[in-house]
PDB file of C-alpha atoms in Angstrom:
ATOM      1  CA  ASP A 262     126.502 144.353  39.086  1.00  0.00           C
ATOM      2  CA  GLY A 263     125.485 147.723  40.447  1.00  0.00           C
ATOM      3  CA  GLY A 264     124.899 148.041  44.123  1.00  0.00           C
ATOM      4  CA  ILE A 265     126.081 149.025  47.563  1.00  0.00           C
ATOM      5  CA  THR A 266     128.814 147.046  49.278  1.00  0.00           C
ATOM      6  CA  GLN A 267     129.332 147.203  53.009  1.00  0.00           C
ATOM      7  CA  SER A 268     132.306 145.631  54.717  1.00  0.00           C
ATOM      8  CA  PRO A 269     133.038 143.890  56.890  1.00  0.00           C
ATOM      9  CA  LYS A 270     129.868 141.905  57.522  1.00  0.00           C
ATOM     10  CA  TYR A 271     130.814 141.427  61.185  1.00  0.00           C
ATOM     11  CA  LEU A 272     133.077 143.662  63.255  1.00  0.00           C
ATOM     12  CA  PHE A 273     134.238 143.556  66.838  1.00  0.00           C
ATOM     13  CA  ARG A 274     135.414 146.557  68.778  1.00  0.00           C
ATOM     14  CA  LYS A 275     137.561 146.626  71.870  1.00  0.00           C
ATOM     15  CA  GLU A 276     136.944 149.245  74.532  1.00  0.00           C
ATOM     16  CA  GLY A 277     138.557 152.552  73.649  1.00  0.00           C
ATOM     17  CA  GLN A 278     139.088 151.572  70.042  1.00  0.00           C
ATOM     18  CA  ASN A 279     137.935 153.387  66.935  1.00  0.00           C
ATOM     19  CA  VAL A 280     136.621 151.231  64.112  1.00  0.00           C
ATOM     20  CA  THR A 281     135.684 152.119  60.552  1.00  0.00           C
ATOM     21  CA  LEU A 282     132.849 150.644  58.525  1.00  0.00           C
ATOM     22  CA  SER A 283     133.165 150.736  54.776  1.00  0.00           C
ATOM     23  CA  CYS A 284     130.406 151.649  52.313  1.00  0.00           C
ATOM     24  CA  GLU A 285     131.004 151.699  48.567  1.00  0.00           C
ATOM     25  CA  GLN A 286     128.457 152.216  45.798  1.00  0.00           C
ATOM     26  CA  ASN A 287     128.775 151.946  42.038  1.00  0.00           C
ATOM     27  CA  LEU A 288     125.320 153.325  41.290  1.00  0.00           C
ATOM     28  CA  ASN A 289     126.633 156.832  40.568  1.00  0.00           C
ATOM     29  CA  HIS A 290     124.383 158.136  43.345  1.00  0.00           C
ATOM     30  CA  ASP A 291     124.989 161.571  44.783  1.00  0.00           C
ATOM     31  CA  ALA A 292     123.518 161.124  48.252  1.00  0.00           C
ATOM     32  CA  MET A 293     124.621 158.582  50.826  1.00  0.00           C
ATOM     33  CA  TYR A 294     123.360 157.770  54.309  1.00  0.00           C
ATOM     34  CA  TRP A 295     124.318 155.855  57.435  1.00  0.00           C
ATOM     35  CA  TYR A 296     121.686 154.335  59.690  1.00  0.00           C
ATOM     36  CA  ARG A 297     121.829 152.458  62.964  1.00  0.00           C
ATOM     37  CA  GLN A 298     119.362 149.651  63.719  1.00  0.00           C
ATOM     38  CA  ASP A 299     118.767 148.310  67.210  1.00  0.00           C
ATOM     39  CA  PRO A 300     116.602 145.271  67.984  1.00  0.00           C
ATOM     40  CA  GLY A 301     112.901 146.042  67.877  1.00  0.00           C
ATOM     41  CA  GLN A 302     113.482 149.516  66.543  1.00  0.00           C
ATOM     42  CA  GLY A 303     113.388 151.159  63.183  1.00  0.00           C
ATOM     43  CA  LEU A 304     116.408 152.733  61.574  1.00  0.00           C
ATOM     44  CA  ARG A 305     117.857 155.959  62.927  1.00  0.00           C
ATOM     45  CA  LEU A 306     119.909 158.339  60.806  1.00  0.00           C
ATOM     46  CA  ILE A 307     123.511 158.908  61.892  1.00  0.00           C
ATOM     47  CA  TYR A 308     124.979 160.996  59.070  1.00  0.00           C
ATOM     48  CA  TYR A 309     124.154 161.810  55.495  1.00  0.00           C
ATOM     49  CA  SER A 310     125.964 163.341  52.547  1.00  0.00           C
ATOM     50  CA  GLN A 311     124.339 164.932  49.539  1.00  0.00           C
ATOM     51  CA  ILE A 312     127.528 165.588  47.618  1.00  0.00           C
ATOM     52  CA  VAL A 313     131.256 164.929  47.729  1.00  0.00           C
ATOM     53  CA  ASN A 314     133.130 166.792  50.488  1.00  0.00           C
ATOM     54  CA  ASP A 315     129.905 167.655  52.290  1.00  0.00           C
ATOM     55  CA  PHE A 316     128.049 165.809  55.040  1.00  0.00           C
ATOM     56  CA  GLN A 317     125.541 166.593  57.754  1.00  0.00           C
ATOM     57  CA  LYS A 318     124.659 165.154  61.148  1.00  0.00           C
ATOM     58  CA  GLY A 319     121.547 163.097  61.464  1.00  0.00           C
ATOM     59  CA  ASP A 320     119.571 162.340  64.597  1.00  0.00           C
ATOM     60  CA  ILE A 321     122.214 160.337  66.482  1.00  0.00           C
ATOM     61  CA  ALA A 322     125.615 161.581  65.265  1.00  0.00           C
ATOM     62  CA  GLU A 323     127.346 161.731  68.652  1.00  0.00           C
ATOM     63  CA  GLY A 324     130.256 159.303  68.839  1.00  0.00           C
ATOM     64  CA  TYR A 325     130.438 158.857  65.075  1.00  0.00           C
ATOM     65  CA  SER A 326     132.360 160.529  62.259  1.00  0.00           C
ATOM     66  CA  VAL A 327     132.271 160.288  58.472  1.00  0.00           C
ATOM     67  CA  SER A 328     134.100 161.482  55.379  1.00  0.00           C
ATOM     68  CA  ARG A 329     133.061 161.834  51.746  1.00  0.00           C
ATOM     69  CA  GLU A 330     136.215 162.273  49.696  1.00  0.00           C
ATOM     70  CA  LYS A 331     134.889 160.285  46.755  1.00  0.00           C
ATOM     71  CA  LYS A 332     131.407 160.036  45.296  1.00  0.00           C
ATOM     72  CA  GLU A 333     131.344 156.264  45.606  1.00  0.00           C
ATOM     73  CA  SER A 334     132.615 155.985  49.182  1.00  0.00           C
ATOM     74  CA  PHE A 335     131.159 157.047  52.546  1.00  0.00           C
ATOM     75  CA  PRO A 336     133.026 155.392  55.451  1.00  0.00           C
ATOM     76  CA  LEU A 337     131.686 155.597  58.992  1.00  0.00           C
ATOM     77  CA  THR A 338     134.002 155.654  62.006  1.00  0.00           C
ATOM     78  CA  VAL A 339     132.617 154.557  65.344  1.00  0.00           C
ATOM     79  CA  THR A 340     134.758 156.350  67.886  1.00  0.00           C
ATOM     80  CA  SER A 341     135.528 155.475  71.484  1.00  0.00           C
ATOM     81  CA  ALA A 342     133.109 158.240  72.465  1.00  0.00           C
ATOM     82  CA  GLN A 343     130.217 156.045  71.338  1.00  0.00           C
ATOM     83  CA  LYS A 344     129.533 154.142  74.551  1.00  0.00           C
ATOM     84  CA  ASN A 345     126.921 151.769  73.169  1.00  0.00           C
ATOM     85  CA  PRO A 346     128.049 150.879  69.667  1.00  0.00           C
ATOM     86  CA  THR A 347     126.579 147.384  69.455  1.00  0.00           C
ATOM     87  CA  ALA A 348     124.076 147.522  66.594  1.00  0.00           C
ATOM     88  CA  PHE A 349     123.447 146.723  62.944  1.00  0.00           C
ATOM     89  CA  TYR A 350     124.693 149.509  60.678  1.00  0.00           C
ATOM     90  CA  LEU A 351     123.173 150.119  57.272  1.00  0.00           C
ATOM     91  CA  CYS A 352     124.438 152.314  54.482  1.00  0.00           C
ATOM     92  CA  ALA A 353     122.133 153.643  51.785  1.00  0.00           C
ATOM     93  CA  SER A 354     122.433 155.751  48.681  1.00  0.00           C
ATOM     94  CA  ARG A 355     120.083 157.768  46.535  1.00  0.00           C
ATOM     95  CA  ARG A 356     120.329 159.214  43.045  1.00  0.00           C
ATOM     96  CA  ARG A 357     119.952 162.831  44.118  1.00  0.00           C
ATOM     97  CA  ASP A 358     118.343 164.767  46.872  1.00  0.00           C
ATOM     98  CA  ILE A 359     116.489 167.496  45.012  1.00  0.00           C
ATOM     99  CA  GLY A 360     113.428 167.728  42.865  1.00  0.00           C
ATOM    100  CA  ASP A 361     110.743 165.080  43.171  1.00  0.00           C
ATOM    101  CA  MET A 362     112.313 163.276  46.066  1.00  0.00           C
ATOM    102  CA  ALA A 363     109.664 160.630  46.335  1.00  0.00           C
ATOM    103  CA  LYS A 364     110.694 159.187  43.006  1.00  0.00           C
ATOM    104  CA  ASN A 365     114.265 158.792  44.143  1.00  0.00           C
ATOM    105  CA  ILE A 366     114.501 155.688  46.231  1.00  0.00           C
ATOM    106  CA  GLN A 367     117.122 154.911  48.853  1.00  0.00           C
ATOM    107  CA  TYR A 368     118.956 151.671  48.137  1.00  0.00           C
ATOM    108  CA  PHE A 369     120.520 149.772  51.023  1.00  0.00           C
ATOM    109  CA  GLY A 370     123.614 147.691  51.528  1.00  0.00           C
ATOM    110  CA  ALA A 371     123.568 144.354  53.362  1.00  0.00           C
ATOM    111  CA  GLY A 372     124.771 145.888  56.618  1.00  0.00           C
ATOM    112  CA  THR A 373     127.579 145.500  59.149  1.00  0.00           C
ATOM    113  CA  ARG A 374     126.943 144.018  62.571  1.00  0.00           C
ATOM    114  CA  LEU A 375     129.161 145.640  65.186  1.00  0.00           C
ATOM    115  CA  SER A 376     129.716 144.074  68.575  1.00  0.00           C
ATOM    116  CA  VAL A 377     131.817 145.067  71.563  1.00  0.00           C
ATOM    117  CA  LEU A 378     134.362 142.620  72.993  1.00  0.00           C
TER     118      LEU A 378
ATOM    119  CA  ALA B 196     106.728 166.603  62.094  1.00  0.00           C
ATOM    120  CA  GLN B 197     106.274 163.347  60.277  1.00  0.00           C
ATOM    121  CA  SER B 198     105.935 160.096  62.168  1.00  0.00           C
ATOM    122  CA  VAL B 199     104.994 156.492  61.537  1.00  0.00           C
ATOM    123  CA  THR B 200     103.325 153.972  63.830  1.00  0.00           C
ATOM    124  CA  GLN B 201     103.265 150.296  63.024  1.00  0.00           C
ATOM    125  CA  LEU B 202     100.439 148.894  65.051  1.00  0.00           C
ATOM    126  CA  ASP B 203     101.736 145.339  65.441  1.00  0.00           C
ATOM    127  CA  SER B 204     105.257 144.354  66.407  1.00  0.00           C
ATOM    128  CA  HIS B 205     104.625 140.704  65.465  1.00  0.00           C
ATOM    129  CA  VAL B 206     102.164 139.088  63.062  1.00  0.00           C
ATOM    130  CA  SER B 207     101.824 135.359  62.569  1.00  0.00           C
ATOM    131  CA  VAL B 208      99.914 133.759  59.693  1.00  0.00           C
ATOM    132  CA  SER B 209      99.587 130.371  58.084  1.00  0.00           C
ATOM    133  CA  GLU B 210     100.924 129.783  54.615  1.00  0.00           C
ATOM    134  CA  GLY B 211      98.255 130.538  52.021  1.00  0.00           C
ATOM    135  CA  THR B 212      96.264 132.909  54.246  1.00  0.00           C
ATOM    136  CA  PRO B 213      96.054 136.708  53.822  1.00  0.00           C
ATOM    137  CA  VAL B 214      98.599 139.079  55.317  1.00  0.00           C
ATOM    138  CA  LEU B 215      97.746 142.465  56.835  1.00  0.00           C
ATOM    139  CA  LEU B 216     100.452 144.696  58.296  1.00  0.00           C
ATOM    140  CA  ARG B 217      99.099 147.943  59.684  1.00  0.00           C
ATOM    141  CA  CYS B 218     100.694 151.378  59.460  1.00  0.00           C
ATOM    142  CA  ASN B 219      99.425 154.811  60.484  1.00  0.00           C
ATOM    143  CA  TYR B 220     101.279 157.986  59.665  1.00  0.00           C
ATOM    144  CA  SER B 221     101.301 161.585  60.755  1.00  0.00           C
ATOM    145  CA  SER B 222     102.264 164.248  58.258  1.00  0.00           C
ATOM    146  CA  SER B 223     101.761 167.974  57.954  1.00  0.00           C
ATOM    147  CA  TYR B 224     101.605 167.742  54.178  1.00  0.00           C
ATOM    148  CA  SER B 225     100.915 165.193  51.493  1.00  0.00           C
ATOM    149  CA  PRO B 226     103.309 162.411  52.384  1.00  0.00           C
ATOM    150  CA  SER B 227     105.406 160.010  50.396  1.00  0.00           C
ATOM    151  CA  LEU B 228     105.132 156.568  51.950  1.00  0.00           C
ATOM    152  CA  PHE B 229     107.095 153.377  51.498  1.00  0.00           C
ATOM    153  CA  TRP B 230     107.179 149.803  52.654  1.00  0.00           C
ATOM    154  CA  TYR B 231     110.560 148.095  52.954  1.00  0.00           C
ATOM    155  CA  VAL B 232     111.277 144.448  53.780  1.00  0.00           C
ATOM    156  CA  GLN B 233     114.319 143.124  55.634  1.00  0.00           C
ATOM    157  CA  HIS B 234     115.273 139.464  55.742  1.00  0.00           C
ATOM    158  CA  PRO B 235     117.507 138.344  58.631  1.00  0.00           C
ATOM    159  CA  ASN B 236     120.922 140.002  58.636  1.00  0.00           C
ATOM    160  CA  LYS B 237     120.235 141.619  55.294  1.00  0.00           C
ATOM    161  CA  GLY B 238     119.743 145.140  54.038  1.00  0.00           C
ATOM    162  CA  LEU B 239     116.370 146.660  53.248  1.00  0.00           C
ATOM    163  CA  GLN B 240     114.548 146.107  49.979  1.00  0.00           C
ATOM    164  CA  LEU B 241     111.828 148.404  48.701  1.00  0.00           C
ATOM    165  CA  LEU B 242     108.463 146.667  48.382  1.00  0.00           C
ATOM    166  CA  LEU B 243     106.388 149.584  47.150  1.00  0.00           C
ATOM    167  CA  LYS B 244     105.945 153.351  47.343  1.00  0.00           C
ATOM    168  CA  TYR B 245     103.097 155.863  47.367  1.00  0.00           C
ATOM    169  CA  THR B 246     103.818 159.187  45.682  1.00  0.00           C
ATOM    170  CA  SER B 247     100.376 160.881  45.379  1.00  0.00           C
ATOM    171  CA  ALA B 248      99.342 159.038  42.249  1.00  0.00           C
ATOM    172  CA  ALA B 249      97.031 156.028  42.571  1.00  0.00           C
ATOM    173  CA  THR B 250      95.944 155.330  46.155  1.00  0.00           C
ATOM    174  CA  LEU B 251      96.240 151.566  45.664  1.00  0.00           C
ATOM    175  CA  VAL B 252      99.872 150.761  45.134  1.00  0.00           C
ATOM    176  CA  LYS B 253     101.126 147.432  43.858  1.00  0.00           C
ATOM    177  CA  GLY B 254     104.569 146.236  44.778  1.00  0.00           C
ATOM    178  CA  ILE B 255     106.813 143.268  44.316  1.00  0.00           C
ATOM    179  CA  ASN B 256     106.065 139.695  45.375  1.00  0.00           C
ATOM    180  CA  GLY B 257     102.294 140.198  45.315  1.00  0.00           C
ATOM    181  CA  PHE B 258     102.172 142.875  48.021  1.00  0.00           C
ATOM    182  CA  GLU B 259     100.037 145.971  47.781  1.00  0.00           C
ATOM    183  CA  ALA B 260      99.122 148.890  50.005  1.00  0.00           C
ATOM    184  CA  GLU B 261      96.277 151.370  50.061  1.00  0.00           C
ATOM    185  CA  PHE B 262      96.742 155.002  51.002  1.00  0.00           C
ATOM    186  CA  LYS B 263      93.747 156.256  52.993  1.00  0.00           C
ATOM    187  CA  LYS B 264      94.086 159.935  53.780  1.00  0.00           C
ATOM    188  CA  SER B 265      90.941 160.058  55.928  1.00  0.00           C
ATOM    189  CA  GLU B 266      92.324 157.323  58.152  1.00  0.00           C
ATOM    190  CA  THR B 267      95.999 158.375  57.813  1.00  0.00           C
ATOM    191  CA  SER B 268      96.779 154.755  57.082  1.00  0.00           C
ATOM    192  CA  PHE B 269      98.972 152.857  54.641  1.00  0.00           C
ATOM    193  CA  HIS B 270      98.376 149.188  55.421  1.00  0.00           C
ATOM    194  CA  LEU B 271     100.300 146.467  53.588  1.00  0.00           C
ATOM    195  CA  THR B 272      98.425 143.401  52.340  1.00  0.00           C
ATOM    196  CA  LYS B 273      98.998 140.210  50.429  1.00  0.00           C
ATOM    197  CA  PRO B 274      96.223 137.758  49.483  1.00  0.00           C
ATOM    198  CA  SER B 275      98.197 134.598  50.179  1.00  0.00           C
ATOM    199  CA  ALA B 276     101.285 134.315  52.371  1.00  0.00           C
ATOM    200  CA  HIS B 277     104.303 132.319  51.312  1.00  0.00           C
ATOM    201  CA  MET B 278     106.984 130.917  53.576  1.00  0.00           C
ATOM    202  CA  SER B 279     109.526 133.218  51.933  1.00  0.00           C
ATOM    203  CA  ASP B 280     107.528 136.254  53.126  1.00  0.00           C
ATOM    204  CA  ALA B 281     108.767 135.712  56.675  1.00  0.00           C
ATOM    205  CA  ALA B 282     110.797 138.849  57.405  1.00  0.00           C
ATOM    206  CA  GLU B 283     110.625 142.235  59.088  1.00  0.00           C
ATOM    207  CA  TYR B 284     108.623 144.949  57.389  1.00  0.00           C
ATOM    208  CA  PHE B 285     109.090 148.674  57.834  1.00  0.00           C
ATOM    209  CA  CYS B 286     106.618 151.420  57.027  1.00  0.00           C
ATOM    210  CA  VAL B 287     108.465 154.611  56.120  1.00  0.00           C
ATOM    211  CA  VAL B 288     107.470 158.221  55.519  1.00  0.00           C
ATOM    212  CA  SER B 289     109.604 160.754  53.705  1.00  0.00           C
ATOM    213  CA  ASP B 290     110.313 163.916  55.679  1.00  0.00           C
ATOM    214  CA  LEU B 291     111.207 166.934  53.578  1.00  0.00           C
ATOM    215  CA  SER B 292     111.108 169.524  56.365  1.00  0.00           C
ATOM    216  CA  GLY B 293     114.857 169.634  56.901  1.00  0.00           C
ATOM    217  CA  GLY B 294     115.572 170.580  53.304  1.00  0.00           C
ATOM    218  CA  TYR B 295     116.753 167.124  52.402  1.00  0.00           C
ATOM    219  CA  ASN B 296     115.236 163.721  51.928  1.00  0.00           C
ATOM    220  CA  LYS B 297     114.989 162.072  55.319  1.00  0.00           C
ATOM    221  CA  LEU B 298     113.247 158.780  55.904  1.00  0.00           C
ATOM    222  CA  ILE B 299     111.295 158.247  59.118  1.00  0.00           C
ATOM    223  CA  PHE B 300     111.039 154.546  59.938  1.00  0.00           C
ATOM    224  CA  GLY B 301     108.406 152.744  61.926  1.00  0.00           C
ATOM    225  CA  ALA B 302     109.591 150.280  64.562  1.00  0.00           C
ATOM    226  CA  GLY B 303     108.930 147.348  62.258  1.00  0.00           C
ATOM    227  CA  THR B 304     106.569 144.374  62.127  1.00  0.00           C
ATOM    228  CA  ARG B 305     108.012 140.893  62.215  1.00  0.00           C
ATOM    229  CA  LEU B 306     105.977 138.535  60.042  1.00  0.00           C
ATOM    230  CA  ALA B 307     106.071 134.823  60.789  1.00  0.00           C
ATOM    231  CA  VAL B 308     104.598 132.359  58.294  1.00  0.00           C
ATOM    232  CA  HIS B 309     103.705 128.860  59.498  1.00  0.00           C
ATOM    233  CA  PRO B 310     103.203 125.777  57.315  1.00  0.00           C
TER     234      PRO B 310
END
């Protein structure tokens, strides 16, 4: 089945620790995104990547890092510099990011819930 | 800049009664608008999208939304609520100003459906 797989479903971080959230897609999509969701709020963009080996900061990139070495993978690292990491993290992908963008829908994974110990 | 305001943070209806979830948008050009649904601890699923074609958009699970430019609204409706509709709903506008496809999310409306 085609889709976006995020792992783990639940993750706990100790103070001062870096943790990495996995996002894999087999949809052959070019663009991938990471969002953060806090209770009672909409999603906020952390990082996005339109193509392999390229990525850009979103609205709340501080304390996070990403890589895009393969088309199907876009891991997110929550670093110790992120002082309030507790949130629900969602990964999304999109076929391509040019042309008639409105016809190209973002598809979401099931999310990873990160908590601080 | 594009923005989205969902006018109700919580909506409660009885099963079998109509659903109305309100959304107003602000856009400097003709917007692309979406409604997504999120069930607890799940990812987001696209319900429907408006892309400057028909102003009345039909989506999955009996939902529809009407784009009203004069009112800058994109309200989501369903004639008869089902228990399985209980979820959080997000109104979303596509922002193209940064040279890439960016989605601007509303804060969400939590829909409760009572027997």
